[in-house]
mmCIF file of C-alpha atoms in Angstrom:
data_model
loop_
_atom_site.group_PDB
_atom_site.id
_atom_site.type_symbol
_atom_site.label_atom_id
_atom_site.label_comp_id
_atom_site.label_asym_id
_atom_site.label_seq_id
_atom_site.Cartn_x
_atom_site.Cartn_y
_atom_site.Cartn_z
ATOM 1 C CA MET A 1 -2.302 -2.667 64.033
ATOM 2 C CA LEU A 2 0.455 -1.310 61.941
ATOM 3 C CA ARG A 3 1.994 -4.892 62.146
ATOM 4 C CA ARG A 4 -0.848 -6.760 60.996
ATOM 5 C CA ALA A 5 -1.812 -4.466 58.082
ATOM 6 C CA ALA A 6 1.960 -5.180 56.744
ATOM 7 C CA THR A 7 1.286 -8.930 57.493
ATOM 8 C CA THR A 8 -1.761 -8.814 55.691
ATOM 9 C CA VAL A 9 -0.423 -6.809 52.764
ATOM 10 C CA GLY A 10 2.685 -8.757 52.505
ATOM 11 C CA SER A 11 0.142 -12.229 51.825
ATOM 12 C CA ALA A 12 -1.425 -10.232 49.662
ATOM 13 C CA CYS A 13 1.850 -9.530 47.547
ATOM 14 C CA LYS A 14 2.875 -13.276 47.796
ATOM 15 C CA LYS A 15 -0.663 -14.370 46.392
ATOM 16 C CA TYR A 16 -0.388 -11.526 43.903
ATOM 17 C CA ASP A 17 3.071 -13.026 43.076
ATOM 18 C CA LEU A 18 2.037 -16.364 42.789
ATOM 19 C CA ASN A 19 -0.965 -15.663 40.843
ATOM 20 C CA CYS A 20 1.331 -13.878 38.131
ATOM 21 C CA THR A 21 3.480 -16.921 37.628
ATOM 22 C CA LYS A 22 0.514 -19.212 37.113
ATOM 23 C CA PHE A 23 -0.793 -16.899 34.549
ATOM 24 C CA ALA A 24 2.712 -16.681 32.749
ATOM 25 C CA LYS A 25 2.830 -20.498 32.735
ATOM 26 C CA ASN A 26 -0.541 -20.749 31.570
ATOM 27 C CA ARG A 27 0.382 -18.121 28.337
ATOM 28 C CA ARG A 28 3.516 -20.502 27.341
ATOM 29 C CA THR A 29 0.950 -23.355 27.786
ATOM 30 C CA MET A 30 -1.106 -21.993 25.032
ATOM 31 C CA ALA A 31 1.333 -20.918 23.030
ATOM 32 C CA ASP A 32 2.739 -24.368 23.204
ATOM 33 C CA LEU A 33 -0.797 -26.043 22.250
ATOM 34 C CA GLN A 34 -0.833 -23.666 19.508
ATOM 35 C CA LYS A 35 2.474 -24.629 17.579
ATOM 36 C CA ILE A 36 1.399 -28.158 18.237
ATOM 37 C CA ALA A 37 -2.217 -27.755 16.260
ATOM 38 C CA SER A 38 -0.166 -25.994 13.668
ATOM 39 C CA ASN A 39 2.789 -28.843 13.396
ATOM 40 C CA ASN A 40 -0.206 -30.968 12.985
ATOM 41 C CA GLU A 41 -1.893 -28.982 10.567
ATOM 42 C CA ARG A 42 1.160 -29.342 7.939
ATOM 43 C CA ALA A 43 1.737 -32.873 9.071
ATOM 44 C CA GLU A 44 -1.737 -33.807 7.655
ATOM 45 C CA ALA A 45 -0.859 -31.778 4.885
ATOM 46 C CA LEU A 46 1.849 -33.131 4.367
ATOM 47 C CA ILE A 47 0.688 -36.831 4.689
ATOM 48 C CA ASN A 48 -2.301 -35.474 1.960
ATOM 49 C CA SER A 49 0.166 -34.999 -0.997
ATOM 50 C CA ILE A 50 2.117 -37.752 -0.051
ATOM 51 C CA GLU A 51 -0.573 -40.219 -0.746
ATOM 52 C CA ALA A 52 -1.831 -38.149 -4.019
ATOM 53 C CA GLU A 53 1.757 -38.931 -5.512
ATOM 54 C CA ILE A 54 1.060 -42.102 -4.323
ATOM 55 C CA TYR A 55 -1.931 -42.793 -6.037
ATOM 56 C CA GLY A 56 -0.847 -40.718 -9.219
ATOM 57 C CA ILE A 57 2.185 -42.888 -9.635
ATOM 58 C CA GLN A 58 -0.046 -46.182 -9.264
ATOM 59 C CA GLN A 59 -2.438 -45.112 -11.826
ATOM 60 C CA GLN A 60 0.622 -44.337 -14.211
ATOM 61 C CA LEU A 61 1.993 -47.875 -12.940
ATOM 62 C CA VAL A 62 -1.342 -49.620 -13.404
ATOM 63 C CA GLU A 63 -1.654 -47.500 -17.321
ATOM 64 C CA ARG A 64 1.654 -48.729 -18.551
ATOM 65 C CA GLN A 65 1.162 -52.154 -17.250
ATOM 66 C CA LYS A 66 -2.264 -51.878 -19.634
ATOM 67 C CA GLN A 67 -0.498 -50.804 -23.023
ATOM 68 C CA GLU A 68 1.989 -53.231 -22.809
ATOM 69 C CA LEU A 69 -0.407 -56.161 -22.040
ATOM 70 C CA ILE A 70 -2.434 -54.625 -24.979
ATOM 71 C CA LYS A 71 0.787 -54.671 -26.936
ATOM 72 C CA GLU A 72 1.803 -58.554 -25.666
ATOM 73 C CA ASN A 73 -1.854 -59.437 -26.534
ATOM 74 C CA ALA A 74 -1.656 -58.151 -30.267
ATOM 75 C CA ALA A 75 1.476 -59.846 -30.640
ATOM 76 C CA LEU A 76 0.008 -63.325 -29.698
ATOM 77 C CA ALA A 77 -3.020 -62.523 -31.890
ATOM 78 C CA LYS A 78 -0.363 -62.226 -34.509
ATOM 79 C CA GLU A 79 1.944 -65.370 -34.335
ATOM 80 C CA VAL A 80 -1.690 -67.511 -33.621
ATOM 81 C CA GLY A 81 -3.003 -66.033 -36.906
ATOM 82 C CA ALA A 82 0.847 -67.166 -38.457
ATOM 83 C CA ALA A 83 0.211 -70.476 -36.756
ATOM 84 C CA LEU A 84 -3.113 -70.973 -37.977
ATOM 85 C CA ALA A 85 -2.229 -70.458 -41.471
ATOM 86 C CA GLN A 86 0.430 -72.569 -41.350
ATOM 87 C CA LEU A 87 -1.353 -75.006 -40.264
ATOM 88 C CA VAL A 88 -4.080 -74.597 -43.081
ATOM 89 C CA GLN A 89 -1.048 -74.955 -45.763
ATOM 90 C CA LEU A 90 -0.114 -78.280 -44.048
ATOM 91 C CA GLU A 91 -3.534 -79.574 -44.046
ATOM 92 C CA LEU A 92 -3.799 -78.495 -47.678
ATOM 93 C CA ARG A 93 -0.683 -80.167 -48.216
ATOM 94 C CA ASN A 94 -1.040 -83.481 -46.894
ATOM 95 C CA GLY A 95 -4.408 -83.599 -48.943
ATOM 96 C CA LYS A 96 -6.789 -82.246 -45.989
ATOM 97 C CA LYS A 97 -10.309 -80.360 -47.280
ATOM 98 C CA GLN A 98 -10.731 -77.150 -45.849
ATOM 99 C CA ILE A 99 -13.798 -76.458 -45.268
ATOM 100 C CA PRO A 100 -15.095 -72.390 -44.610
ATOM 101 C CA VAL A 101 -17.322 -71.761 -41.252
ATOM 102 C CA PRO A 102 -20.747 -70.298 -42.237
ATOM 103 C CA GLY A 103 -21.084 -66.922 -41.149
ATOM 104 C CA ALA A 104 -24.299 -65.349 -39.342
ATOM 105 C CA ARG A 105 -27.518 -66.535 -41.306
ATOM 106 C CA GLY A 106 -30.535 -64.151 -41.346
ATOM 107 C CA PHE A 107 -34.071 -65.447 -41.206
ATOM 108 C CA CYS A 108 -36.370 -65.239 -44.708
ATOM 109 C CA THR A 109 -38.766 -62.867 -44.245
ATOM 110 C CA SER A 110 -40.690 -63.182 -47.268
ATOM 111 C CA ALA A 111 -43.349 -65.289 -48.233
ATOM 112 C CA ALA A 112 -43.065 -68.031 -50.936
ATOM 113 C CA PRO A 113 -45.562 -67.093 -53.864
ATOM 114 C CA VAL A 114 -49.067 -68.831 -54.097
ATOM 115 C CA VAL A 115 -49.860 -70.735 -57.242
ATOM 116 C CA LEU A 116 -53.121 -71.145 -58.247
ATOM 117 C CA PRO A 117 -54.259 -73.631 -59.932
ATOM 118 C CA THR A 118 -55.619 -73.477 -63.824
ATOM 119 C CA GLU A 119 -57.436 -75.093 -66.245
ATOM 120 C CA ALA A 120 -54.264 -77.114 -67.418
ATOM 121 C CA GLY A 121 -54.107 -79.330 -64.690
ATOM 122 C CA PRO A 122 -54.200 -79.430 -60.732
ATOM 123 C CA ALA A 123 -51.914 -77.364 -58.821
ATOM 124 C CA PRO A 124 -48.132 -78.290 -58.495
ATOM 125 C CA ALA A 125 -48.676 -79.386 -54.619
ATOM 126 C CA ALA A 126 -51.281 -81.393 -55.367
ATOM 127 C CA GLN A 127 -49.124 -83.201 -58.426
ATOM 128 C CA ALA A 128 -46.193 -83.809 -55.405
ATOM 129 C CA SER A 129 -48.441 -84.927 -53.111
ATOM 130 C CA LYS A 130 -49.763 -87.415 -55.843
ATOM 131 C CA VAL A 131 -46.015 -88.138 -56.604
ATOM 132 C CA ALA A 132 -45.347 -89.078 -52.984
ATOM 133 C CA LYS A 133 -48.621 -91.159 -52.811
ATOM 134 C CA ASP A 134 -47.695 -93.156 -56.243
ATOM 135 C CA PRO A 135 -46.383 -96.483 -54.607
ATOM 136 C CA LYS A 136 -45.407 -97.979 -57.535
ATOM 137 C CA GLU A 137 -42.842 -95.054 -58.284
ATOM 138 C CA LYS A 138 -39.438 -96.032 -57.772
ATOM 139 C CA LYS A 139 -37.071 -93.936 -55.639
ATOM 140 C CA VAL A 140 -33.869 -92.428 -57.142
ATOM 141 C CA LYS A 141 -31.075 -93.688 -54.934
ATOM 142 C CA GLU A 142 -28.703 -90.548 -54.320
ATOM 143 C CA LYS A 143 -24.736 -91.738 -54.566
ATOM 144 C CA LYS A 144 -22.725 -90.566 -51.725
ATOM 145 C CA PRO A 145 -19.967 -89.131 -52.405
ATOM 146 C CA THR A 146 -16.580 -90.272 -52.045
ATOM 147 C CA ALA A 147 -14.178 -89.127 -49.611
ATOM 148 C CA GLU A 148 -11.196 -87.909 -51.015
ATOM 149 C CA LYS A 149 -8.078 -89.887 -50.135
ATOM 150 C CA PRO A 150 -5.447 -87.837 -48.569
ATOM 151 C CA ALA A 151 -2.009 -87.079 -50.696
ATOM 152 C CA ALA A 152 0.379 -90.087 -49.826
ATOM 153 C CA ALA A 153 3.707 -87.997 -48.496
ATOM 154 C CA PRO A 154 6.730 -88.152 -50.929
ATOM 155 C CA GLU A 155 9.018 -91.073 -49.752
ATOM 156 C CA ALA A 156 12.385 -90.139 -49.253
ATOM 157 C CA PRO A 157 15.192 -91.659 -51.034
ATOM 158 C CA VAL A 158 16.914 -95.185 -50.409
ATOM 159 C CA ASP A 159 19.925 -94.117 -49.259
ATOM 160 C CA VAL A 160 22.530 -94.764 -45.763
ATOM 161 C CA GLY A 161 20.510 -91.253 -44.393
ATOM 162 C CA ARG A 162 16.908 -93.706 -43.747
ATOM 163 C CA LEU A 163 19.811 -95.894 -41.638
ATOM 164 C CA ASP A 164 19.655 -94.851 -37.938
ATOM 165 C CA LEU A 165 23.295 -95.034 -37.385
ATOM 166 C CA ARG A 166 24.551 -94.057 -33.395
ATOM 167 C CA VAL A 167 27.810 -94.603 -31.086
ATOM 168 C CA GLY A 168 27.253 -97.175 -28.829
ATOM 169 C CA LYS A 169 29.238 -98.716 -25.842
ATOM 170 C CA ILE A 170 29.516 -101.951 -24.842
ATOM 171 C CA VAL A 171 28.455 -102.484 -21.566
ATOM 172 C CA GLU A 172 27.885 -106.087 -20.919
ATOM 173 C CA VAL A 173 28.972 -108.898 -22.983
ATOM 174 C CA GLY A 174 28.574 -112.788 -22.853
ATOM 175 C CA ARG A 175 28.128 -115.650 -24.717
ATOM 176 C CA HIS A 176 24.845 -116.353 -25.889
ATOM 177 C CA PRO A 177 23.358 -119.628 -23.767
ATOM 178 C CA ASP A 178 21.961 -121.510 -26.756
ATOM 179 C CA ALA A 179 24.454 -120.270 -29.382
ATOM 180 C CA ASP A 180 28.308 -120.921 -28.864
ATOM 181 C CA SER A 181 28.788 -118.294 -31.845
ATOM 182 C CA LEU A 182 26.841 -115.897 -30.739
ATOM 183 C CA TYR A 183 27.291 -112.870 -28.072
ATOM 184 C CA LEU A 184 24.988 -111.724 -25.959
ATOM 185 C CA GLU A 185 25.980 -108.024 -25.309
ATOM 186 C CA LYS A 186 23.624 -104.810 -23.684
ATOM 187 C CA ILE A 187 24.376 -101.429 -25.618
ATOM 188 C CA ASP A 188 24.400 -98.218 -24.054
ATOM 189 C CA CYS A 189 23.156 -96.362 -27.030
ATOM 190 C CA GLY A 190 22.554 -92.941 -24.910
ATOM 191 C CA GLU A 191 18.995 -94.351 -24.067
ATOM 192 C CA ALA A 192 17.250 -94.789 -21.333
ATOM 193 C CA GLY A 193 18.663 -97.889 -21.175
ATOM 194 C CA PRO A 194 20.752 -100.103 -23.045
ATOM 195 C CA ARG A 195 19.703 -102.149 -26.105
ATOM 196 C CA THR A 196 19.914 -105.827 -25.917
ATOM 197 C CA VAL A 197 22.305 -107.033 -28.416
ATOM 198 C CA VAL A 198 22.643 -110.350 -30.447
ATOM 199 C CA SER A 199 25.910 -110.530 -32.401
ATOM 200 C CA GLY A 200 27.848 -113.642 -34.678
ATOM 201 C CA LEU A 201 31.396 -112.379 -33.486
ATOM 202 C CA VAL A 202 32.671 -115.183 -31.388
ATOM 203 C CA LYS A 203 34.565 -116.523 -33.997
ATOM 204 C CA PHE A 204 36.254 -113.106 -34.738
ATOM 205 C CA VAL A 205 36.620 -110.682 -32.006
ATOM 206 C CA PRO A 206 37.359 -112.115 -28.041
ATOM 207 C CA LEU A 207 35.280 -111.296 -25.471
ATOM 208 C CA GLU A 208 37.671 -109.243 -23.465
ATOM 209 C CA GLU A 209 38.078 -106.644 -26.331
ATOM 210 C CA MET A 210 34.146 -106.754 -26.681
ATOM 211 C CA GLN A 211 34.061 -105.290 -22.820
ATOM 212 C CA ASN A 212 33.143 -101.230 -22.770
ATOM 213 C CA ARG A 213 34.311 -101.123 -26.143
ATOM 214 C CA LEU A 214 32.723 -97.734 -28.506
ATOM 215 C CA VAL A 215 31.002 -98.797 -31.598
ATOM 216 C CA VAL A 216 28.632 -98.570 -34.446
ATOM 217 C CA VAL A 217 25.484 -99.603 -33.991
ATOM 218 C CA MET A 218 22.053 -99.371 -36.316
ATOM 219 C CA CYS A 219 19.375 -98.571 -34.433
ATOM 220 C CA ASN A 220 16.066 -98.751 -37.086
ATOM 221 C CA LEU A 221 15.926 -102.408 -37.543
ATOM 222 C CA LYS A 222 13.148 -104.249 -36.804
ATOM 223 C CA PRO A 223 13.751 -106.567 -33.372
ATOM 224 C CA ALA A 224 13.922 -110.024 -34.348
ATOM 225 C CA LYS A 225 14.601 -112.855 -32.112
ATOM 226 C CA MET A 226 17.865 -114.874 -32.486
ATOM 227 C CA ARG A 227 18.007 -118.150 -30.659
ATOM 228 C CA GLY A 228 14.619 -116.926 -28.394
ATOM 229 C CA VAL A 229 16.710 -113.667 -27.435
ATOM 230 C CA THR A 230 14.958 -110.696 -28.667
ATOM 231 C CA SER A 231 18.261 -108.387 -30.502
ATOM 232 C CA GLU A 232 17.398 -104.857 -30.836
ATOM 233 C CA ALA A 233 19.955 -103.468 -33.031
ATOM 234 C CA MET A 234 22.961 -104.490 -34.692
ATOM 235 C CA VAL A 235 27.211 -103.924 -34.278
ATOM 236 C CA MET A 236 28.208 -102.495 -37.545
ATOM 237 C CA CYS A 237 31.703 -104.310 -38.783
ATOM 238 C CA ALA A 238 34.385 -104.349 -41.709
ATOM 239 C CA SER A 239 33.523 -108.111 -43.133
ATOM 240 C CA THR A 240 35.367 -110.451 -44.945
ATOM 241 C CA PRO A 241 34.730 -114.689 -44.930
ATOM 242 C CA GLU A 242 37.464 -114.874 -43.440
ATOM 243 C CA LYS A 243 38.427 -111.905 -41.094
ATOM 244 C CA VAL A 244 35.518 -109.315 -39.104
ATOM 245 C CA GLU A 245 36.493 -106.384 -37.465
ATOM 246 C CA VAL A 246 34.002 -104.100 -35.357
ATOM 247 C CA LEU A 247 33.891 -100.604 -37.022
ATOM 248 C CA SER A 248 35.250 -97.665 -34.473
ATOM 249 C CA PRO A 249 34.040 -94.238 -33.588
ATOM 250 C CA PRO A 250 36.439 -91.692 -33.580
ATOM 251 C CA PRO A 251 38.254 -90.169 -30.339
ATOM 252 C CA GLY A 252 36.052 -88.205 -28.200
ATOM 253 C CA ALA A 253 32.972 -90.064 -29.467
ATOM 254 C CA VAL A 254 30.235 -90.910 -26.978
ATOM 255 C CA PRO A 255 27.099 -93.234 -26.426
ATOM 256 C CA GLY A 256 24.190 -91.586 -28.413
ATOM 257 C CA ASP A 257 26.413 -89.651 -30.793
ATOM 258 C CA LEU A 258 24.878 -89.579 -34.248
ATOM 259 C CA VAL A 259 26.461 -90.919 -37.230
ATOM 260 C CA HIS A 260 26.181 -88.933 -40.541
ATOM 261 C CA CYS A 261 27.279 -89.360 -44.105
ATOM 262 C CA GLU A 262 28.892 -86.569 -46.211
ATOM 263 C CA GLY A 263 26.004 -86.131 -49.135
ATOM 264 C CA TYR A 264 23.191 -87.816 -47.383
ATOM 265 C CA PRO A 265 20.758 -86.106 -45.179
ATOM 266 C CA ARG A 266 20.138 -87.875 -42.265
ATOM 267 C CA GLN A 267 16.368 -88.959 -42.057
ATOM 268 C CA PRO A 268 16.211 -92.292 -40.794
ATOM 269 C CA ASP A 269 13.027 -94.249 -40.552
ATOM 270 C CA ALA A 270 11.316 -94.732 -37.238
ATOM 271 C CA GLN A 271 11.710 -98.575 -38.084
ATOM 272 C CA LEU A 272 12.815 -99.902 -40.910
ATOM 273 C CA ASN A 273 10.206 -102.048 -43.015
ATOM 274 C CA PRO A 274 11.813 -105.294 -44.277
ATOM 275 C CA LYS A 275 9.294 -105.789 -46.849
ATOM 276 C CA LYS A 276 10.922 -102.819 -48.714
ATOM 277 C CA LYS A 277 14.735 -103.828 -48.115
ATOM 278 C CA ILE A 278 16.165 -100.825 -47.389
ATOM 279 C CA PHE A 279 19.361 -101.954 -45.941
ATOM 280 C CA GLU A 280 19.823 -104.255 -48.137
ATOM 281 C CA SER A 281 19.754 -101.904 -50.885
ATOM 282 C CA CYS A 282 22.412 -99.565 -49.533
ATOM 283 C CA ALA A 283 24.469 -102.635 -48.251
ATOM 284 C CA PRO A 284 26.536 -103.142 -51.194
ATOM 285 C CA ASP A 285 27.847 -99.446 -51.354
ATOM 286 C CA LEU A 286 28.644 -99.520 -47.535
ATOM 287 C CA MET A 287 32.353 -100.427 -47.791
ATOM 288 C CA THR A 288 35.614 -99.445 -46.302
ATOM 289 C CA ASN A 289 38.398 -96.904 -48.416
ATOM 290 C CA ASP A 290 42.366 -97.176 -48.925
ATOM 291 C CA ASP A 291 42.377 -95.189 -45.722
ATOM 292 C CA LEU A 292 40.178 -97.345 -43.494
ATOM 293 C CA VAL A 293 37.284 -95.207 -43.308
ATOM 294 C CA ALA A 294 34.143 -96.618 -43.557
ATOM 295 C CA CYS A 295 31.649 -94.918 -46.523
ATOM 296 C CA TYR A 296 28.971 -95.219 -48.510
ATOM 297 C CA LYS A 297 29.821 -94.644 -52.175
ATOM 298 C CA GLY A 298 32.746 -93.342 -51.418
ATOM 299 C CA ALA A 299 31.245 -90.312 -48.699
ATOM 300 C CA ALA A 300 32.498 -91.115 -45.340
ATOM 301 C CA LEU A 301 30.857 -91.853 -42.782
ATOM 302 C CA HIS A 302 31.549 -89.546 -39.474
ATOM 303 C CA VAL A 303 30.244 -87.891 -36.222
ATOM 304 C CA PRO A 304 30.308 -84.070 -36.729
ATOM 305 C CA GLY A 305 32.848 -82.347 -34.791
ATOM 306 C CA LYS A 306 34.935 -85.295 -34.034
ATOM 307 C CA GLY A 307 35.898 -86.970 -36.601
ATOM 308 C CA LYS A 308 35.611 -90.507 -39.165
ATOM 309 C CA VAL A 309 34.699 -93.936 -38.470
ATOM 310 C CA VAL A 310 37.170 -96.497 -39.422
ATOM 311 C CA ALA A 311 38.056 -99.731 -39.041
ATOM 312 C CA GLN A 312 41.733 -101.363 -37.971
ATOM 313 C CA THR A 313 43.147 -103.317 -40.766
ATOM 314 C CA LEU A 314 40.344 -104.362 -43.521
ATOM 315 C CA LYS A 315 40.766 -101.663 -46.715
ATOM 316 C CA ASN A 316 38.165 -102.217 -49.540
ATOM 317 C CA VAL A 317 35.301 -104.589 -47.634
ATOM 318 C CA ASN A 318 31.816 -104.522 -47.262
ATOM 319 C CA VAL A 319 30.780 -102.681 -44.207
ATOM 320 C CA LYS A 320 27.640 -104.811 -42.635
#
């Protein structure tokens, strides 16, 4: 009996120890769960704080961009106003009449006064209807206002500035098929494609000296047919009846360089009008000087920053 009682007590003690162990584990588990819950609450509070900061930063950026756009719009409005004022001034200068835009028109609410007939005669309305019905009354024709013609822009002075002189390069040259005294050339003037030029230089310049040569070309002559070929420019030369030399651009010049003349602003016509004889008026004053420099009224023809246009040997002769 005693042995059985001891066994029962031992078994009960073991169960008690096991329950204590389980209880301790459960207490630790509850503590861990509380810690996790606390951490979750702090993490959620931190996330909410970060989201609030991000929202505030976004609002600041939006407000800053809004202010920048307002400033930009104000600047653009000033530019538009200035451009509009400049346009109005240019139109007035060119003789275009400015018509003011009418403002808002209100409705008329007052009634027109009524004129009663008197013994002296019928009412004005009756007189008006009588005049309108009288077929013998002649209608007076209203004169239409004549439109004001815009004032013509002042024409530039007739001088070398009206000539479109440029540097060109002869990229192809040969004899004209229908004229022994003419060269047929392709000249690169710095444009999309070369110009076709017909020159009467066969008697004065050998063919091999023309190939790949830099020249000075007048580009705003009216194109003209020469023996069936349209010539689109003219090669400038120092010339006498016995000898002709092609003018040479300065070293370093390239096709398309513009030729200027000291004291005469370069403002060439898009195309010279043959009836106005502009080149013919300038030609007598286009000459080489003692230093072989091509000049207009003594002022040198030059490519800015590169040098002067010269002949090889001909001094004090016409350039044409």
